Short mmCIF file of C-alpha atoms in Angstrom, two decimals:
data_model
loop_
_atom_site.label_atom_id
_atom_site.label_comp_id
_atom_site.label_asym_id
_atom_site.label_seq_id
_atom_site.Cartn_x
_atom_site.Cartn_y
_atom_site.Cartn_z
CA MET A 1 66.97 -7.10 -27.13
CA ARG A 2 67.95 -10.64 -26.26
CA ALA A 3 68.83 -9.52 -22.74
CA LEU A 4 65.44 -7.84 -22.41
CA ARG A 5 63.67 -10.97 -23.57
CA ALA A 6 65.64 -13.09 -21.12
CA LEU A 7 64.71 -10.65 -18.35
CA ALA A 8 61.02 -10.84 -19.29
CA ALA A 9 61.17 -14.64 -19.36
CA GLY A 10 62.88 -14.63 -15.98
CA LEU A 11 60.17 -12.40 -14.54
CA ALA A 12 57.44 -14.61 -15.93
CA LEU A 13 59.12 -17.69 -14.49
CA GLY A 14 59.50 -15.99 -11.14
CA LEU A 15 55.78 -15.26 -11.05
CA ALA A 16 54.87 -18.79 -12.06
CA ALA A 17 57.24 -20.32 -9.53
CA ALA A 18 55.78 -18.22 -6.74
CA GLY A 19 52.32 -19.47 -7.74
CA ALA A 20 51.31 -15.84 -7.50
CA ALA A 21 48.14 -14.81 -9.29
CA GLU A 22 48.35 -12.19 -11.97
CA ILE A 23 45.27 -10.78 -10.28
CA ALA A 24 46.04 -8.83 -7.11
CA PRO A 25 44.67 -10.59 -4.00
CA GLY A 26 42.36 -7.67 -3.25
CA GLU A 27 40.87 -7.85 -6.74
CA ARG A 28 40.04 -11.54 -6.69
CA ARG A 29 36.38 -12.37 -7.28
CA SER A 30 34.80 -15.79 -7.13
CA GLY A 31 32.21 -16.86 -9.67
CA TYR A 32 29.68 -16.32 -6.91
CA ASP A 33 30.61 -12.62 -6.68
CA ASP A 34 29.95 -12.21 -10.40
CA MET A 35 26.53 -13.86 -10.42
CA GLY A 36 23.18 -12.12 -10.50
CA PRO A 37 21.07 -11.88 -7.31
CA GLN A 38 18.66 -14.62 -8.46
CA THR A 39 21.41 -17.19 -9.04
CA ARG A 40 23.04 -16.26 -5.74
CA ALA A 41 19.72 -16.73 -3.93
CA MET A 42 19.42 -20.14 -5.59
CA GLN A 43 22.83 -21.18 -4.32
CA ASP A 44 22.39 -19.78 -0.81
CA ASP A 45 19.12 -21.56 -0.05
CA ASP A 46 19.70 -25.26 0.52
CA SER A 47 16.09 -25.95 -0.45
CA ALA A 48 16.57 -24.17 -3.80
CA ASN A 49 20.11 -25.30 -4.66
CA PRO A 50 19.82 -28.37 -6.95
CA GLY A 51 23.37 -29.33 -5.97
CA MET A 52 21.87 -30.46 -2.67
CA PHE A 53 20.37 -33.51 -4.41
CA TRP A 54 23.91 -34.78 -4.98
CA VAL A 55 24.90 -33.81 -1.44
CA LEU A 56 22.01 -35.89 -0.07
CA ASP A 57 22.91 -38.82 -2.35
CA GLY A 58 26.53 -38.49 -1.18
CA GLN A 59 25.43 -38.54 2.44
CA ALA A 60 23.69 -41.87 1.81
CA LEU A 61 26.76 -43.25 0.00
CA TRP A 62 29.06 -42.17 2.82
CA SER A 63 27.73 -44.90 5.11
CA ARG A 64 27.12 -47.57 2.47
CA LYS A 65 29.42 -50.59 2.77
CA GLU A 66 31.37 -51.16 -0.43
CA GLY A 67 33.78 -53.58 -2.06
CA ALA A 68 35.39 -56.82 -0.90
CA ALA A 69 36.33 -55.22 2.42
CA GLN A 70 32.69 -54.33 3.11
CA LYS A 71 33.69 -51.03 4.58
CA SER A 72 31.94 -47.68 4.28
CA CYS A 73 33.64 -44.29 4.20
CA ALA A 74 32.17 -43.67 7.66
CA ASP A 75 33.80 -46.83 9.08
CA CYS A 76 37.23 -45.17 8.79
CA HIS A 77 36.50 -41.45 8.67
CA GLY A 78 33.51 -41.25 11.03
CA GLY A 79 31.04 -38.46 10.46
CA ALA A 80 31.83 -36.37 7.42
CA GLU A 81 30.76 -33.12 9.14
CA ALA A 82 33.87 -33.20 11.31
CA GLY A 83 36.21 -35.55 9.41
CA MET A 84 35.84 -33.98 5.98
CA LYS A 85 35.80 -30.35 7.04
CA GLY A 86 38.36 -28.45 4.95
CA VAL A 87 39.43 -31.53 2.95
CA SER A 88 38.17 -30.23 -0.39
CA ALA A 89 39.85 -26.91 0.34
CA ARG A 90 43.20 -28.73 0.57
CA HIS A 91 42.89 -30.68 -2.70
CA PRO A 92 44.51 -31.38 -5.10
CA ALA A 93 47.21 -32.54 -2.71
CA ILE A 94 50.34 -34.62 -3.15
CA ASP A 95 49.71 -38.33 -2.70
CA ALA A 96 52.75 -39.73 -0.87
CA ALA A 97 52.78 -43.09 -2.67
CA ARG A 98 52.47 -41.61 -6.14
CA ALA A 99 54.49 -38.45 -5.43
CA LYS A 100 51.96 -36.63 -7.61
CA PRO A 101 49.04 -34.32 -6.97
CA VAL A 102 45.63 -35.99 -6.81
CA ASP A 103 42.28 -34.25 -6.80
CA ILE A 104 39.43 -35.22 -4.49
CA GLU A 105 37.90 -37.51 -7.13
CA GLU A 106 41.18 -39.43 -7.44
CA ARG A 107 41.57 -39.48 -3.65
CA ILE A 108 38.17 -41.18 -3.34
CA ASN A 109 39.18 -43.80 -5.89
CA ILE A 110 42.51 -44.38 -4.11
CA CYS A 111 40.53 -44.98 -0.93
CA ARG A 112 38.16 -47.31 -2.77
CA ALA A 113 41.01 -49.35 -4.21
CA GLY A 114 43.11 -49.52 -1.05
CA ARG A 115 40.63 -49.59 1.83
CA GLN A 116 37.35 -50.76 0.40
CA GLN A 117 38.82 -53.01 -2.30
CA ALA A 118 36.14 -51.73 -4.64
CA ALA A 119 36.18 -50.81 -8.30
CA PRO A 120 36.98 -47.15 -9.02
CA LEU A 121 34.06 -44.83 -9.73
CA ALA A 122 34.01 -43.37 -13.22
CA ARG A 123 34.65 -39.65 -13.61
CA GLU A 124 31.38 -37.70 -13.84
CA SER A 125 29.41 -40.74 -12.66
CA LYS A 126 26.46 -39.95 -10.45
CA GLU A 127 28.08 -41.67 -7.47
CA LEU A 128 31.45 -39.89 -7.72
CA LEU A 129 29.75 -36.53 -8.17
CA ALA A 130 27.54 -37.26 -5.16
CA LEU A 131 30.51 -38.13 -2.94
CA THR A 132 32.58 -35.13 -4.06
CA ALA A 133 29.58 -32.83 -3.56
CA TYR A 134 28.97 -34.21 -0.07
CA ILE A 135 32.64 -33.88 0.89
CA ALA A 136 32.96 -30.40 -0.66
CA ARG A 137 29.83 -29.28 1.23
CA GLN A 138 31.70 -29.86 4.51
CA SER A 139 34.26 -27.21 3.46
CA ARG A 140 31.74 -24.46 2.78
CA GLY A 141 33.12 -21.20 4.14
CA GLN A 142 36.59 -22.69 4.69
CA PRO A 143 39.51 -20.90 3.02
CA VAL A 144 41.28 -22.64 0.14
CA SER A 145 44.50 -23.87 1.75
CA ILE A 146 46.84 -25.68 -0.61
CA ALA A 147 50.10 -26.80 1.04
CA LEU A 148 52.80 -24.62 -0.51
CA ASP A 149 55.85 -26.85 0.03
CA ALA A 150 58.63 -27.36 -2.53
CA GLN A 151 57.14 -30.55 -4.00
CA THR A 152 53.72 -28.95 -4.48
CA ARG A 153 55.26 -25.80 -5.95
CA SER A 154 56.89 -27.74 -8.77
CA PHE A 155 53.48 -29.08 -9.80
CA ILE A 156 51.91 -25.64 -9.39
CA ALA A 157 54.54 -24.34 -11.81
CA GLN A 158 53.55 -27.10 -14.25
CA GLY A 159 49.93 -26.05 -13.94
CA ALA A 160 50.87 -22.40 -14.44
CA ALA A 161 52.73 -23.32 -17.62
CA ILE A 162 49.59 -25.00 -18.98
CA TRP A 163 47.52 -22.01 -17.90
CA ASN A 164 49.77 -19.62 -19.81
CA ARG A 165 50.31 -21.82 -22.88
CA ARG A 166 48.50 -20.79 -26.04
CA GLN A 167 46.76 -23.74 -27.63
CA GLY A 168 44.00 -24.78 -30.00
CA GLN A 169 42.85 -23.35 -33.30
CA LEU A 170 42.01 -20.02 -31.67
CA ASN A 171 45.54 -19.87 -30.22
CA LEU A 172 44.33 -18.80 -26.79
CA SER A 173 45.71 -19.47 -23.34
CA CYS A 174 43.54 -19.66 -20.22
CA ALA A 175 45.28 -16.49 -19.00
CA ASN A 176 44.24 -14.55 -22.12
CA CYS A 177 40.66 -14.56 -20.89
CA HIS A 178 40.76 -15.16 -17.15
CA ASP A 179 43.78 -13.04 -16.17
CA ASP A 180 43.75 -10.34 -18.85
CA ASN A 181 40.06 -9.90 -19.65
CA TRP A 182 38.03 -10.92 -16.61
CA GLY A 183 35.00 -8.72 -16.01
CA ARG A 184 34.55 -8.14 -19.74
CA LYS A 185 32.18 -9.95 -22.05
CA LEU A 186 32.76 -12.93 -24.31
CA ALA A 187 29.75 -12.95 -26.61
CA GLY A 188 26.96 -12.22 -24.12
CA ALA A 189 28.54 -13.88 -21.10
CA GLY A 190 30.78 -12.32 -18.48
CA VAL A 191 34.36 -13.59 -18.29
CA PRO A 192 35.04 -14.77 -14.72
CA GLN A 193 38.42 -14.96 -12.99
CA ALA A 194 38.11 -18.75 -12.85
CA HIS A 195 38.56 -19.45 -9.16
CA PRO A 196 37.35 -23.01 -8.55
CA THR A 197 35.81 -22.42 -5.11
CA GLY A 198 32.38 -23.90 -5.81
CA TYR A 199 33.16 -27.26 -7.42
CA PRO A 200 31.43 -29.54 -8.09
CA VAL A 201 28.96 -26.95 -9.41
CA TYR A 202 25.41 -27.18 -10.59
CA ARG A 203 25.70 -25.40 -13.91
CA LEU A 204 22.41 -24.09 -15.23
CA GLU A 205 23.65 -24.52 -18.80
CA TRP A 206 24.34 -28.22 -18.12
CA GLN A 207 21.17 -28.62 -16.08
CA THR A 208 23.20 -30.90 -13.88
CA LEU A 209 26.15 -31.10 -11.52
CA GLY A 210 29.66 -31.36 -12.95
CA SER A 211 33.28 -31.45 -11.83
CA LEU A 212 36.03 -28.90 -12.38
CA GLN A 213 37.56 -31.14 -15.03
CA ARG A 214 34.31 -31.16 -16.98
CA ARG A 215 34.32 -27.36 -16.82
CA LEU A 216 37.95 -27.21 -17.94
CA ARG A 217 37.24 -29.55 -20.86
CA ASN A 218 34.36 -27.26 -21.76
CA CYS A 219 36.68 -24.25 -21.93
CA MET A 220 39.26 -26.18 -23.97
CA THR A 221 36.64 -27.24 -26.49
CA GLY A 222 35.63 -23.58 -26.73
CA MET A 223 39.26 -22.71 -27.51
CA ARG A 224 39.11 -25.44 -30.16
CA ALA A 225 41.93 -27.24 -28.42
CA GLU A 226 42.04 -30.96 -27.78
CA ALA A 227 40.87 -31.36 -24.20
CA TYR A 228 43.04 -33.37 -21.77
CA GLU A 229 41.65 -36.71 -20.65
CA TYR A 230 39.69 -36.97 -17.42
CA GLY A 231 42.09 -37.83 -14.64
CA SER A 232 45.17 -36.80 -16.65
CA GLU A 233 48.32 -35.41 -15.04
CA GLU A 234 47.81 -32.14 -16.93
CA PHE A 235 44.43 -31.64 -15.29
CA ALA A 236 45.79 -32.49 -11.84
CA ALA A 237 48.50 -29.83 -12.28
CA LEU A 238 46.05 -27.29 -13.70
CA GLU A 239 43.54 -27.88 -10.89
CA LEU A 240 46.34 -27.51 -8.37
CA TYR A 241 47.50 -24.25 -9.93
CA LEU A 242 43.94 -22.90 -9.95
CA MET A 243 43.39 -23.77 -6.31
CA ALA A 244 46.76 -22.24 -5.34
CA ARG A 245 45.73 -19.15 -7.32
CA ALA A 246 42.54 -19.04 -5.22
CA GLN A 247 44.47 -19.62 -1.97
CA GLY A 248 42.57 -18.12 0.97
CA MET A 249 39.28 -17.60 -0.85
CA ALA A 250 36.19 -19.10 0.78
CA MET A 251 34.83 -22.39 -0.54
CA ASP A 252 31.16 -22.26 -1.56
CA ALA A 253 30.45 -25.75 -2.88
CA PRO A 254 28.13 -26.98 -4.19
CA GLY A 255 27.95 -23.79 -6.22
CA VAL A 256 25.32 -22.79 -8.73
CA ARG A 257 26.77 -21.20 -11.84
CA PRO A 258 25.12 -19.87 -14.98
CA MET B 1 12.04 -42.38 -6.08
CA ALA B 2 12.94 -38.84 -6.97
CA ARG B 3 14.27 -36.64 -4.24
CA ALA B 4 12.31 -33.48 -3.47
CA LEU B 5 13.23 -30.54 -1.27
CA ILE B 6 10.31 -28.70 0.34
CA ASN B 7 10.56 -25.46 2.25
CA VAL B 8 7.43 -24.61 4.27
CA PRO B 9 7.63 -22.58 7.48
CA ALA B 10 6.95 -24.91 10.42
CA LYS B 11 5.01 -22.20 12.26
CA ALA B 12 3.02 -19.19 11.07
CA ALA B 13 0.57 -16.65 12.47
CA ARG B 14 -3.05 -16.94 11.36
CA GLY B 15 -3.62 -14.87 8.23
CA GLU B 16 0.09 -14.57 7.50
CA ILE B 17 1.25 -14.89 3.89
CA ILE B 18 3.74 -17.74 3.73
CA GLU B 19 6.12 -18.65 0.92
CA ILE B 20 6.36 -22.28 -0.16
CA LYS B 21 9.35 -23.51 -2.16
CA THR B 22 9.60 -26.86 -3.90
CA LEU B 23 12.49 -28.40 -5.80
CA ILE B 24 12.32 -31.86 -7.35
CA GLN B 25 14.93 -34.05 -8.97
CA HIS B 26 13.91 -34.79 -12.56
CA PRO B 27 15.80 -34.77 -15.91
CA MET B 28 12.96 -33.00 -17.83
CA GLU B 29 14.07 -34.57 -21.11
CA THR B 30 12.44 -32.39 -23.75
CA GLY B 31 11.69 -34.98 -26.44
CA PHE B 32 13.33 -32.74 -29.04
CA ARG B 33 16.91 -33.89 -28.58
CA VAL B 34 18.79 -36.40 -30.68
CA GLY B 35 20.99 -38.96 -28.92
CA TYR B 36 24.46 -40.15 -29.93
CA ASN B 37 22.94 -42.96 -32.02
CA GLY B 38 20.93 -40.49 -34.10
CA ALA B 39 17.60 -41.51 -32.60
CA MET B 40 15.31 -39.06 -30.84
CA ILE B 41 15.46 -39.23 -27.05
CA PRO B 42 11.86 -39.78 -25.96
CA ARG B 43 10.19 -37.09 -23.90
CA ASP B 44 10.35 -37.59 -20.15
CA ILE B 45 8.97 -34.62 -18.24
CA ILE B 46 6.88 -33.77 -15.22
CA SER B 47 3.62 -32.47 -16.69
CA ASN B 48 1.60 -31.61 -13.60
CA PHE B 49 2.11 -30.27 -10.12
CA VAL B 50 -0.62 -29.87 -7.51
CA CYS B 51 -0.38 -28.49 -4.01
CA ALA B 52 -3.21 -29.03 -1.51
CA TYR B 53 -3.61 -27.48 1.93
CA ASN B 54 -5.64 -29.80 4.20
CA GLY B 55 -7.10 -31.44 1.11
CA VAL B 56 -8.02 -28.20 -0.66
CA GLU B 57 -6.13 -27.44 -3.84
CA ILE B 58 -4.30 -24.10 -3.53
CA PHE B 59 -1.84 -24.20 -6.41
CA ARG B 60 -1.53 -26.08 -9.69
CA ALA B 61 1.00 -25.89 -12.50
CA GLU B 62 1.24 -27.49 -15.91
CA LEU B 63 4.85 -28.01 -16.96
CA SER B 64 6.10 -28.29 -20.51
CA SER B 65 9.24 -29.37 -22.37
CA ALA B 66 10.59 -25.83 -22.02
CA ILE B 67 11.03 -26.17 -18.25
CA ALA B 68 14.61 -26.89 -17.11
CA SER B 69 15.60 -30.05 -15.28
CA ASN B 70 15.03 -30.23 -11.51
CA PRO B 71 12.02 -27.85 -11.60
CA PHE B 72 11.90 -25.26 -8.83
CA LEU B 73 8.45 -23.88 -8.06
CA THR B 74 7.72 -21.26 -5.46
CA PHE B 75 4.40 -19.69 -4.56
CA THR B 76 2.60 -18.11 -1.63
CA THR B 77 -0.54 -18.86 0.34
CA VAL B 78 -2.33 -17.58 3.43
CA ALA B 79 -1.74 -19.57 6.60
CA ALA B 80 -5.35 -20.33 7.53
CA GLU B 81 -5.16 -23.32 9.86
CA SER B 82 -2.80 -25.95 11.22
CA GLY B 83 -2.50 -29.09 9.19
CA GLU B 84 -0.79 -30.73 6.31
CA ILE B 85 0.31 -29.41 2.94
CA THR B 86 0.71 -32.07 0.27
CA PHE B 87 2.64 -31.82 -2.99
CA LYS B 88 2.15 -34.11 -5.95
CA TRP B 89 4.12 -34.19 -9.18
CA THR B 90 3.01 -36.41 -12.06
CA GLY B 91 4.53 -36.91 -15.49
CA ASP B 92 5.65 -39.16 -18.32
CA ASN B 93 6.37 -42.87 -17.86
CA GLY B 94 4.06 -43.03 -14.86
CA PHE B 95 6.17 -40.60 -12.85
CA GLU B 96 4.60 -39.73 -9.53
CA ALA B 97 6.07 -38.16 -6.42
CA ILE B 98 4.19 -37.14 -3.30
CA GLU B 99 5.57 -35.14 -0.38
CA THR B 100 3.93 -33.66 2.68
CA ALA B 101 4.84 -30.95 5.12
CA GLY B 102 3.19 -29.99 8.38
CA ILE B 103 2.40 -26.44 9.47
CA THR B 104 1.29 -25.11 12.85
CA VAL B 105 -0.80 -21.96 12.73
CA ALA B 106 -1.25 -20.06 15.96
#
């Protein structure tokens, strides 16, 4: 019995270490695939997708000079259309100085601190959402491509452990719903596979744009667990795991989700 | 100034039915919600929308608290002549936004 249990644990670890999804690659579905035709039409048409308001605000911010250095994003990176193509599809990525994964929001704030000598933008602030939406828009259609080196894999394994850990008063793990019961209903709503290809998303329930971390906090509150702090290491690892799990899927930010 | 996204075909054939789409940035605060301090959040909505085609009103809508934020309105009209289509949203706290779009009818 003990041997069997050890074998099962070994198998589970093997899966987590490989960063392999429980869902077969051919069965993966983005949130977009699960939406109704009306919501899809809303996302597809740039004049109907409310996320475009943030994209347009982000475009204006991109060339605004900021901080003590009086530099804009464009001063270093040039046009975002070319320079930022695929960047959101590669994040979270390991920051060399910190030797830790950082998401695109954190990357922007690292840039602000180091290059622009400006104060960091608060998580979920209008400006940070606008910049992330503008940057993510440049990756639309690009495949999610997380670097799968040894350093990244150790953080992916951390994220996988969080994903599979039961927590909160309902004693649920993320995997209980999104790996084991996707496609079924939770109350009236469909359970998606939770591939973060469209973030930041305009969520109709929120009536506004929000980041992946806001969405994750939402889910954790629903599990009656204490949500991790914005910008925490746990979230960075979890985001990284989710993106690695969606490796190769097409980005569709800014998404519209119910 | 609120951002608005307008989708009007630049060109149309005379007599053709064209679809017009409008999306405007607005919180549409209902007036029924309670803020963190326990006080009611005052209503802040767009209450009226008017679309005019070369000065002639072709579409009007009255919006209420039940309409979601960033209202998206779409409607159709007949492309009669070249000219200008104007859109005007008005609402609480003196909110006013005006946009125009040109159309060439051949």
